[in-house]
Amino acid sequence: MATLGVNLDHIANVRQARQTFEPDPVQFAFLAELGGANSITVHLREDRRHIQDRDIFLLRDTIKTKLNLEMAATEEMLKISKKLLPDYVTLVPEKREEITTEGGLDVKNNEKHLKKFVDNLKSSNIEVSAFIDPYNEQIISSREIGFNFIELHTGKYSDLKGEKQNVELQRIIESTYYAIDLGLVVNAGHGLNSQNVEKIASINNINELNIGHSIVARALAVGLEKAVSEMKALILKN
Ligand code: PXP
């Protein structure tokens, strides 16, 4: 049964729209946990457009579940994460001009840099995940580098419809089994919502689904605790 990681970046987006103190993602993390979140995910971006340094350190001290820090593989983020000691780090590609994370990390073409980076994090007992597109060459490289987890990018699956979506779903299913056979733990996320989550949640032995935008959007109508518990119920159905 997959677990649910709740991404709180969009709570911070609303706060940063006014550069003020509310809403506070740290307070909302409590509600996400009450709703059944198994981990809390935040992306500390280089440009600090939503989550701030203060948020991650307060979350580290206060949440009862696991802290998943999404970040780019840069020297600045390495220093911060080794001070923070999150339960795990998810390495993502980052471009300043993008609206959200576009495409997975190109692990295959950055093996040397990433191996050093992952070894360094693991030496501080931080588990490391690679956010990758569902392609075997990226999975093999992730395994060789020593990532503990991969997170398969479901953005394309979420954007497609009909038969094209089924083809992408099949690719995600096959990638999941392939990675599990290689000894990786497999998470998935991006673009998942109440309409498309069940097919991903029903993949055998998929570990955790990371969901942000759709839960925060639903929270505007019903509150975050309920929005999280609704999504968790859909995942547990499968
Ligand atoms: N996983 C990763 C690696 C992401 O970058 C994001 C977006 O921040 C998510 C999951 C969550 O995506 P969404 O907000 O579309 O649910």
PDB file of C-alpha atoms and ligand atoms in Angstrom:
ATOM      1  CA  MET A   1       0.000   0.000   0.000  1.00  0.00           C
ATOM      2  CA  ALA A   2       1.518   3.311  -1.035  1.00  0.00           C
ATOM      3  CA  THR A   3       2.052   6.033   1.539  1.00  0.00           C
ATOM      4  CA  LEU A   4       1.343   9.738   0.965  1.00  0.00           C
ATOM      5  CA  GLY A   5       3.893  12.530   1.012  1.00  0.00           C
ATOM      6  CA  VAL A   6       2.277  15.964   1.100  1.00  0.00           C
ATOM      7  CA  ASN A   7       4.109  18.798  -0.629  1.00  0.00           C
ATOM      8  CA  LEU A   8       3.508  22.164   1.077  1.00  0.00           C
ATOM      9  CA  ASP A   9       5.236  24.482  -1.411  1.00  0.00           C
ATOM     10  CA  HIS A  10       1.945  26.021  -2.496  1.00  0.00           C
ATOM     11  CA  ILE A  11       1.086  27.092   1.039  1.00  0.00           C
ATOM     12  CA  ALA A  12       4.349  29.039   1.000  1.00  0.00           C
ATOM     13  CA  ASN A  13       3.486  30.413  -2.462  1.00  0.00           C
ATOM     14  CA  VAL A  14       0.449  32.179  -1.023  1.00  0.00           C
ATOM     15  CA  ARG A  15       2.531  33.640   1.802  1.00  0.00           C
ATOM     16  CA  GLN A  16       5.263  34.833  -0.560  1.00  0.00           C
ATOM     17  CA  ALA A  17       2.695  36.506  -2.817  1.00  0.00           C
ATOM     18  CA  ARG A  18       2.532  39.166  -0.078  1.00  0.00           C
ATOM     19  CA  GLN A  19       5.953  38.575   1.503  1.00  0.00           C
ATOM     20  CA  THR A  20       4.206  38.210   4.829  1.00  0.00           C
ATOM     21  CA  PHE A  21       3.895  35.630   7.623  1.00  0.00           C
ATOM     22  CA  GLU A  22       0.698  33.828   6.633  1.00  0.00           C
ATOM     23  CA  PRO A  23      -0.233  31.175   5.713  1.00  0.00           C
ATOM     24  CA  ASP A  24       2.622  29.382   7.460  1.00  0.00           C
ATOM     25  CA  PRO A  25       3.568  25.996   5.935  1.00  0.00           C
ATOM     26  CA  VAL A  26       4.877  24.916   9.333  1.00  0.00           C
ATOM     27  CA  GLN A  27       1.402  25.245  10.880  1.00  0.00           C
ATOM     28  CA  PHE A  28      -0.176  23.525   7.887  1.00  0.00           C
ATOM     29  CA  ALA A  29       2.197  20.591   8.272  1.00  0.00           C
ATOM     30  CA  PHE A  30       0.373  19.722  11.515  1.00  0.00           C
ATOM     31  CA  LEU A  31      -2.933  19.614   9.639  1.00  0.00           C
ATOM     32  CA  ALA A  32      -1.431  17.496   6.880  1.00  0.00           C
ATOM     33  CA  GLU A  33      -0.203  15.034   9.497  1.00  0.00           C
ATOM     34  CA  LEU A  34      -3.619  14.989  11.189  1.00  0.00           C
ATOM     35  CA  GLY A  35      -5.138  14.178   7.783  1.00  0.00           C
ATOM     36  CA  GLY A  36      -2.837  11.169   7.418  1.00  0.00           C
ATOM     37  CA  ALA A  37       0.281  12.442   5.613  1.00  0.00           C
ATOM     38  CA  ASN A  38       3.145   9.979   5.994  1.00  0.00           C
ATOM     39  CA  SER A  39       5.754  12.557   5.129  1.00  0.00           C
ATOM     40  CA  ILE A  40       6.061  16.275   4.511  1.00  0.00           C
ATOM     41  CA  THR A  41       7.828  17.453   1.369  1.00  0.00           C
ATOM     42  CA  VAL A  42       9.204  20.920   0.717  1.00  0.00           C
ATOM     43  CA  HIS A  43      11.339  22.213  -2.130  1.00  0.00           C
ATOM     44  CA  LEU A  44      13.947  24.772  -1.118  1.00  0.00           C
ATOM     45  CA  ARG A  45      14.625  26.459  -4.436  1.00  0.00           C
ATOM     46  CA  GLU A  46      17.731  28.436  -5.208  1.00  0.00           C
ATOM     47  CA  ASP A  47      15.612  31.579  -5.735  1.00  0.00           C
ATOM     48  CA  ARG A  48      13.564  30.957  -2.534  1.00  0.00           C
ATOM     49  CA  ARG A  49      10.349  31.680  -4.411  1.00  0.00           C
ATOM     50  CA  HIS A  50       8.199  29.763  -1.900  1.00  0.00           C
ATOM     51  CA  ILE A  51       9.798  27.714   0.884  1.00  0.00           C
ATOM     52  CA  GLN A  52      12.299  29.664   3.024  1.00  0.00           C
ATOM     53  CA  ASP A  53      15.242  28.439   5.097  1.00  0.00           C
ATOM     54  CA  ARG A  54      13.343  29.201   8.297  1.00  0.00           C
ATOM     55  CA  ASP A  55      10.533  26.857   7.193  1.00  0.00           C
ATOM     56  CA  ILE A  56      12.716  23.800   6.753  1.00  0.00           C
ATOM     57  CA  PHE A  57      14.453  24.171  10.112  1.00  0.00           C
ATOM     58  CA  LEU A  58      11.149  24.685  11.948  1.00  0.00           C
ATOM     59  CA  LEU A  59       9.637  21.694  10.130  1.00  0.00           C
ATOM     60  CA  ARG A  60      12.626  19.564  11.127  1.00  0.00           C
ATOM     61  CA  ASP A  61      11.988  20.415  14.783  1.00  0.00           C
ATOM     62  CA  THR A  62       8.229  20.033  14.767  1.00  0.00           C
ATOM     63  CA  ILE A  63       6.872  17.414  12.374  1.00  0.00           C
ATOM     64  CA  LYS A  64       6.173  13.923  13.656  1.00  0.00           C
ATOM     65  CA  THR A  65       6.394  12.161  10.293  1.00  0.00           C
ATOM     66  CA  LYS A  66       9.292  12.237   7.833  1.00  0.00           C
ATOM     67  CA  LEU A  67      10.832  15.290   6.226  1.00  0.00           C
ATOM     68  CA  ASN A  68      11.608  15.026   2.507  1.00  0.00           C
ATOM     69  CA  LEU A  69      13.712  17.939   1.263  1.00  0.00           C
ATOM     70  CA  GLU A  70      13.561  18.483  -2.487  1.00  0.00           C
ATOM     71  CA  MET A  71      16.550  20.365  -3.806  1.00  0.00           C
ATOM     72  CA  ALA A  72      18.996  20.804  -6.660  1.00  0.00           C
ATOM     73  CA  ALA A  73      22.411  19.146  -6.455  1.00  0.00           C
ATOM     74  CA  THR A  74      24.331  22.344  -5.677  1.00  0.00           C
ATOM     75  CA  GLU A  75      27.013  23.143  -3.099  1.00  0.00           C
ATOM     76  CA  GLU A  76      24.688  25.574  -1.294  1.00  0.00           C
ATOM     77  CA  MET A  77      21.976  22.926  -0.908  1.00  0.00           C
ATOM     78  CA  LEU A  78      24.492  20.302   0.171  1.00  0.00           C
ATOM     79  CA  LYS A  79      25.613  22.533   3.047  1.00  0.00           C
ATOM     80  CA  ILE A  80      22.038  23.303   4.100  1.00  0.00           C
ATOM     81  CA  SER A  81      20.877  19.693   3.958  1.00  0.00           C
ATOM     82  CA  LYS A  82      23.817  18.430   5.990  1.00  0.00           C
ATOM     83  CA  LYS A  83      22.931  20.964   8.675  1.00  0.00           C
ATOM     84  CA  LEU A  84      19.207  20.203   8.477  1.00  0.00           C
ATOM     85  CA  LEU A  85      19.472  16.397   8.369  1.00  0.00           C
ATOM     86  CA  PRO A  86      16.106  15.660   6.714  1.00  0.00           C
ATOM     87  CA  ASP A  87      14.987  12.015   6.645  1.00  0.00           C
ATOM     88  CA  TYR A  88      15.620  12.043   2.949  1.00  0.00           C
ATOM     89  CA  VAL A  89      16.555  14.338   0.136  1.00  0.00           C
ATOM     90  CA  THR A  90      15.007  14.181  -3.328  1.00  0.00           C
ATOM     91  CA  LEU A  91      17.324  15.567  -5.982  1.00  0.00           C
ATOM     92  CA  VAL A  92      15.499  17.447  -8.716  1.00  0.00           C
ATOM     93  CA  PRO A  93      16.640  19.492 -11.712  1.00  0.00           C
ATOM     94  CA  GLU A  94      16.021  23.191 -11.253  1.00  0.00           C
ATOM     95  CA  LYS A  95      15.732  26.009 -13.727  1.00  0.00           C
ATOM     96  CA  ARG A  96      14.995  29.534 -12.590  1.00  0.00           C
ATOM     97  CA  GLU A  97      12.464  30.293 -15.313  1.00  0.00           C
ATOM     98  CA  GLU A  98      10.315  27.155 -14.856  1.00  0.00           C
ATOM     99  CA  ILE A  99       6.883  27.292 -13.194  1.00  0.00           C
ATOM    100  CA  THR A 100       7.382  23.907 -11.561  1.00  0.00           C
ATOM    101  CA  THR A 101       9.907  21.073 -11.884  1.00  0.00           C
ATOM    102  CA  GLU A 102       9.933  20.220 -15.577  1.00  0.00           C
ATOM    103  CA  GLY A 103      11.306  16.830 -16.541  1.00  0.00           C
ATOM    104  CA  GLY A 104      13.346  14.477 -14.423  1.00  0.00           C
ATOM    105  CA  LEU A 105      16.951  14.695 -13.336  1.00  0.00           C
ATOM    106  CA  ASP A 106      19.366  13.541 -16.040  1.00  0.00           C
ATOM    107  CA  VAL A 107      21.209  11.087 -13.826  1.00  0.00           C
ATOM    108  CA  LYS A 108      22.822   9.254 -16.733  1.00  0.00           C
ATOM    109  CA  ASN A 109      24.704  12.299 -18.023  1.00  0.00           C
ATOM    110  CA  ASN A 110      25.742  13.575 -14.586  1.00  0.00           C
ATOM    111  CA  GLU A 111      26.935  10.376 -12.953  1.00  0.00           C
ATOM    112  CA  LYS A 112      30.282  11.683 -11.718  1.00  0.00           C
ATOM    113  CA  HIS A 113      28.915  14.788  -9.987  1.00  0.00           C
ATOM    114  CA  LEU A 114      25.870  12.981  -8.597  1.00  0.00           C
ATOM    115  CA  LYS A 115      27.858  10.042  -7.221  1.00  0.00           C
ATOM    116  CA  LYS A 116      30.023  12.406  -5.162  1.00  0.00           C
ATOM    117  CA  PHE A 117      26.956  14.335  -4.063  1.00  0.00           C
ATOM    118  CA  VAL A 118      24.969  11.236  -3.056  1.00  0.00           C
ATOM    119  CA  ASP A 119      27.941   9.705  -1.205  1.00  0.00           C
ATOM    120  CA  ASN A 120      28.338  12.949   0.739  1.00  0.00           C
ATOM    121  CA  LEU A 121      24.666  12.989   1.806  1.00  0.00           C
ATOM    122  CA  LYS A 122      24.720   9.302   2.706  1.00  0.00           C
ATOM    123  CA  SER A 123      27.768   9.880   4.903  1.00  0.00           C
ATOM    124  CA  SER A 124      25.437  12.057   7.038  1.00  0.00           C
ATOM    125  CA  ASN A 125      22.852   9.234   7.158  1.00  0.00           C
ATOM    126  CA  ILE A 126      20.503  11.028   4.783  1.00  0.00           C
ATOM    127  CA  GLU A 127      18.734   8.748   2.320  1.00  0.00           C
ATOM    128  CA  VAL A 128      18.660  10.072  -1.218  1.00  0.00           C
ATOM    129  CA  SER A 129      16.069   9.868  -3.977  1.00  0.00           C
ATOM    130  CA  ALA A 130      16.386  10.787  -7.671  1.00  0.00           C
ATOM    131  CA  PHE A 131      13.404  12.377  -9.400  1.00  0.00           C
ATOM    132  CA  ILE A 132      13.635  10.823 -12.852  1.00  0.00           C
ATOM    133  CA  ASP A 133      11.619  10.195 -15.978  1.00  0.00           C
ATOM    134  CA  PRO A 134      10.520   6.556 -16.331  1.00  0.00           C
ATOM    135  CA  TYR A 135      13.348   5.340 -18.570  1.00  0.00           C
ATOM    136  CA  ASN A 136      15.530   2.292 -17.930  1.00  0.00           C
ATOM    137  CA  GLU A 137      18.807   4.123 -18.614  1.00  0.00           C
ATOM    138  CA  GLN A 138      17.998   6.656 -15.859  1.00  0.00           C
ATOM    139  CA  ILE A 139      17.001   3.844 -13.490  1.00  0.00           C
ATOM    140  CA  ILE A 140      20.216   1.914 -14.131  1.00  0.00           C
ATOM    141  CA  SER A 141      22.344   5.015 -13.519  1.00  0.00           C
ATOM    142  CA  SER A 142      20.418   5.792 -10.319  1.00  0.00           C
ATOM    143  CA  ARG A 143      21.127   2.283  -9.072  1.00  0.00           C
ATOM    144  CA  GLU A 144      24.805   2.482  -9.997  1.00  0.00           C
ATOM    145  CA  ILE A 145      25.272   5.822  -8.266  1.00  0.00           C
ATOM    146  CA  GLY A 146      23.769   4.466  -5.060  1.00  0.00           C
ATOM    147  CA  PHE A 147      20.476   6.326  -4.733  1.00  0.00           C
ATOM    148  CA  ASN A 148      18.236   4.639  -2.121  1.00  0.00           C
ATOM    149  CA  PHE A 149      15.046   5.638  -3.909  1.00  0.00           C
ATOM    150  CA  ILE A 150      13.837   6.909  -7.215  1.00  0.00           C
ATOM    151  CA  GLU A 151      10.748   9.070  -7.667  1.00  0.00           C
ATOM    152  CA  LEU A 152       9.195   8.433 -11.066  1.00  0.00           C
ATOM    153  CA  HIS A 153       7.948  11.599 -12.756  1.00  0.00           C
ATOM    154  CA  THR A 154       4.201  11.238 -13.387  1.00  0.00           C
ATOM    155  CA  GLY A 155       3.816  14.690 -14.972  1.00  0.00           C
ATOM    156  CA  LYS A 156       3.537  13.380 -18.512  1.00  0.00           C
ATOM    157  CA  TYR A 157       1.018  10.703 -17.449  1.00  0.00           C
ATOM    158  CA  SER A 158      -1.036  13.424 -15.730  1.00  0.00           C
ATOM    159  CA  ASP A 159      -1.047  15.691 -18.781  1.00  0.00           C
ATOM    160  CA  LEU A 160      -2.070  13.018 -21.286  1.00  0.00           C
ATOM    161  CA  LYS A 161      -5.527  11.588 -21.983  1.00  0.00           C
ATOM    162  CA  GLY A 162      -7.024   8.385 -23.358  1.00  0.00           C
ATOM    163  CA  GLU A 163      -4.794   5.837 -25.067  1.00  0.00           C
ATOM    164  CA  LYS A 164      -1.691   8.037 -24.834  1.00  0.00           C
ATOM    165  CA  GLN A 165      -2.162   8.170 -21.069  1.00  0.00           C
ATOM    166  CA  ASN A 166      -2.438   4.375 -20.952  1.00  0.00           C
ATOM    167  CA  VAL A 167       0.833   4.028 -22.838  1.00  0.00           C
ATOM    168  CA  GLU A 168       2.572   6.330 -20.346  1.00  0.00           C
ATOM    169  CA  LEU A 169       0.967   4.467 -17.435  1.00  0.00           C
ATOM    170  CA  GLN A 170       2.366   1.214 -18.807  1.00  0.00           C
ATOM    171  CA  ARG A 171       5.814   2.802 -19.013  1.00  0.00           C
ATOM    172  CA  ILE A 172       5.550   3.852 -15.350  1.00  0.00           C
ATOM    173  CA  ILE A 173       4.397   0.365 -14.306  1.00  0.00           C
ATOM    174  CA  GLU A 174       7.244  -1.350 -16.169  1.00  0.00           C
ATOM    175  CA  SER A 175       9.779   1.152 -14.811  1.00  0.00           C
ATOM    176  CA  THR A 176       8.554   0.516 -11.284  1.00  0.00           C
ATOM    177  CA  TYR A 177       9.010  -3.251 -11.571  1.00  0.00           C
ATOM    178  CA  TYR A 178      12.360  -2.848 -13.287  1.00  0.00           C
ATOM    179  CA  ALA A 179      13.662  -0.554 -10.532  1.00  0.00           C
ATOM    180  CA  ILE A 180      12.334  -2.750  -7.730  1.00  0.00           C
ATOM    181  CA  ASP A 181      14.107  -5.732  -9.306  1.00  0.00           C
ATOM    182  CA  LEU A 182      17.333  -3.725  -9.192  1.00  0.00           C
ATOM    183  CA  GLY A 183      16.808  -3.120  -5.467  1.00  0.00           C
ATOM    184  CA  LEU A 184      15.522   0.462  -5.563  1.00  0.00           C
ATOM    185  CA  VAL A 185      12.570   1.763  -3.562  1.00  0.00           C
ATOM    186  CA  VAL A 186      10.157   3.481  -5.956  1.00  0.00           C
ATOM    187  CA  ASN A 187       8.162   6.631  -5.260  1.00  0.00           C
ATOM    188  CA  ALA A 188       6.155   8.621  -7.799  1.00  0.00           C
ATOM    189  CA  GLY A 189       4.756  12.097  -8.131  1.00  0.00           C
ATOM    190  CA  HIS A 190       3.930  15.262 -10.060  1.00  0.00           C
ATOM    191  CA  GLY A 191       0.530  16.240 -11.369  1.00  0.00           C
ATOM    192  CA  LEU A 192      -1.328  13.549  -9.425  1.00  0.00           C
ATOM    193  CA  ASN A 193      -4.896  14.399  -8.429  1.00  0.00           C
ATOM    194  CA  SER A 194      -8.141  12.737  -7.367  1.00  0.00           C
ATOM    195  CA  GLN A 195      -8.899  11.765 -10.993  1.00  0.00           C
ATOM    196  CA  ASN A 196      -5.630  10.085 -11.889  1.00  0.00           C
ATOM    197  CA  VAL A 197      -4.056   8.911  -8.626  1.00  0.00           C
ATOM    198  CA  GLU A 198      -5.717   5.514  -8.301  1.00  0.00           C
ATOM    199  CA  LYS A 199      -4.020   3.870 -11.274  1.00  0.00           C
ATOM    200  CA  ILE A 200      -0.629   4.906  -9.922  1.00  0.00           C
ATOM    201  CA  ALA A 201      -1.528   3.921  -6.345  1.00  0.00           C
ATOM    202  CA  SER A 202      -2.503   0.448  -7.525  1.00  0.00           C
ATOM    203  CA  ILE A 203       0.955  -0.358  -8.937  1.00  0.00           C
ATOM    204  CA  ASN A 204       2.306  -3.254  -6.859  1.00  0.00           C
ATOM    205  CA  ASN A 205       4.888  -2.254  -4.260  1.00  0.00           C
ATOM    206  CA  ILE A 206       5.026   1.420  -5.179  1.00  0.00           C
ATOM    207  CA  ASN A 207       6.294   3.052  -2.004  1.00  0.00           C
ATOM    208  CA  GLU A 208       5.151   6.668  -1.718  1.00  0.00           C
ATOM    209  CA  LEU A 209       3.204   9.187  -3.800  1.00  0.00           C
ATOM    210  CA  ASN A 210       4.193  12.841  -3.476  1.00  0.00           C
ATOM    211  CA  ILE A 211       1.306  15.205  -4.068  1.00  0.00           C
ATOM    212  CA  GLY A 212       1.108  18.967  -3.630  1.00  0.00           C
ATOM    213  CA  HIS A 213      -0.903  21.159  -5.965  1.00  0.00           C
ATOM    214  CA  SER A 214      -4.122  19.194  -6.085  1.00  0.00           C
ATOM    215  CA  ILE A 215      -4.265  18.697  -2.312  1.00  0.00           C
ATOM    216  CA  VAL A 216      -3.638  22.385  -1.596  1.00  0.00           C
ATOM    217  CA  ALA A 217      -6.231  23.369  -4.224  1.00  0.00           C
ATOM    218  CA  ARG A 218      -8.836  21.084  -2.632  1.00  0.00           C
ATOM    219  CA  ALA A 219      -7.868  22.452   0.805  1.00  0.00           C
ATOM    220  CA  LEU A 220      -9.226  25.865  -0.220  1.00  0.00           C
ATOM    221  CA  ALA A 221     -12.685  24.299  -0.256  1.00  0.00           C
ATOM    222  CA  VAL A 222     -12.547  21.767   2.574  1.00  0.00           C
ATOM    223  CA  GLY A 223      -9.447  22.545   4.651  1.00  0.00           C
ATOM    224  CA  LEU A 224      -6.072  20.828   4.480  1.00  0.00           C
ATOM    225  CA  GLU A 225      -6.759  18.043   6.967  1.00  0.00           C
ATOM    226  CA  LYS A 226      -9.786  16.855   4.981  1.00  0.00           C
ATOM    227  CA  ALA A 227      -8.095  17.318   1.615  1.00  0.00           C
ATOM    228  CA  VAL A 228      -5.237  15.100   2.772  1.00  0.00           C
ATOM    229  CA  SER A 229      -7.540  12.463   4.245  1.00  0.00           C
ATOM    230  CA  GLU A 230      -9.593  12.328   1.027  1.00  0.00           C
ATOM    231  CA  MET A 231      -6.454  11.750  -1.051  1.00  0.00           C
ATOM    232  CA  LYS A 232      -5.194   9.177   1.436  1.00  0.00           C
ATOM    233  CA  ALA A 233      -8.513   7.293   1.196  1.00  0.00           C
ATOM    234  CA  LEU A 234      -8.192   7.132  -2.607  1.00  0.00           C
ATOM    235  CA  ILE A 235      -4.675   5.747  -2.273  1.00  0.00           C
ATOM    236  CA  LEU A 236      -5.695   3.192   0.356  1.00  0.00           C
ATOM    237  CA  LYS A 237      -8.561   1.937  -1.830  1.00  0.00           C
ATOM    238  CA  ASN A 238      -5.969   0.429  -4.147  1.00  0.00           C
TER     239      ASN A 238
HETATM  240  N1  PXP B   1       7.537  15.432  -6.761  1.00  0.00           N
HETATM  241  C1  PXP B   1       8.457  16.350  -7.167  1.00  0.00           C
HETATM  242  C2  PXP B   1       9.868  15.903  -7.319  1.00  0.00           C
HETATM  243  C3  PXP B   1       8.094  17.680  -7.420  1.00  0.00           C
HETATM  244  O1  PXP B   1       9.009  18.564  -7.820  1.00  0.00           O
HETATM  245  C4  PXP B   1       6.750  18.063  -7.203  1.00  0.00           C
HETATM  246  C5  PXP B   1       6.332  19.494  -7.426  1.00  0.00           C
HETATM  247  O2  PXP B   1       6.928  20.310  -6.496  1.00  0.00           O
HETATM  248  C6  PXP B   1       5.832  17.088  -6.772  1.00  0.00           C
HETATM  249  C7  PXP B   1       6.236  15.779  -6.585  1.00  0.00           C
HETATM  250  C8  PXP B   1       4.402  17.425  -6.516  1.00  0.00           C
HETATM  251  O3  PXP B   1       3.788  17.780  -7.701  1.00  0.00           O
HETATM  252  P1  PXP B   1       2.323  18.401  -7.674  1.00  0.00           P
HETATM  253  O4  PXP B   1       2.418  19.704  -6.957  1.00  0.00           O
HETATM  254  O5  PXP B   1       1.979  18.521  -9.118  1.00  0.00           O
HETATM  255  O6  PXP B   1       1.449  17.408  -6.930  1.00  0.00           O
END
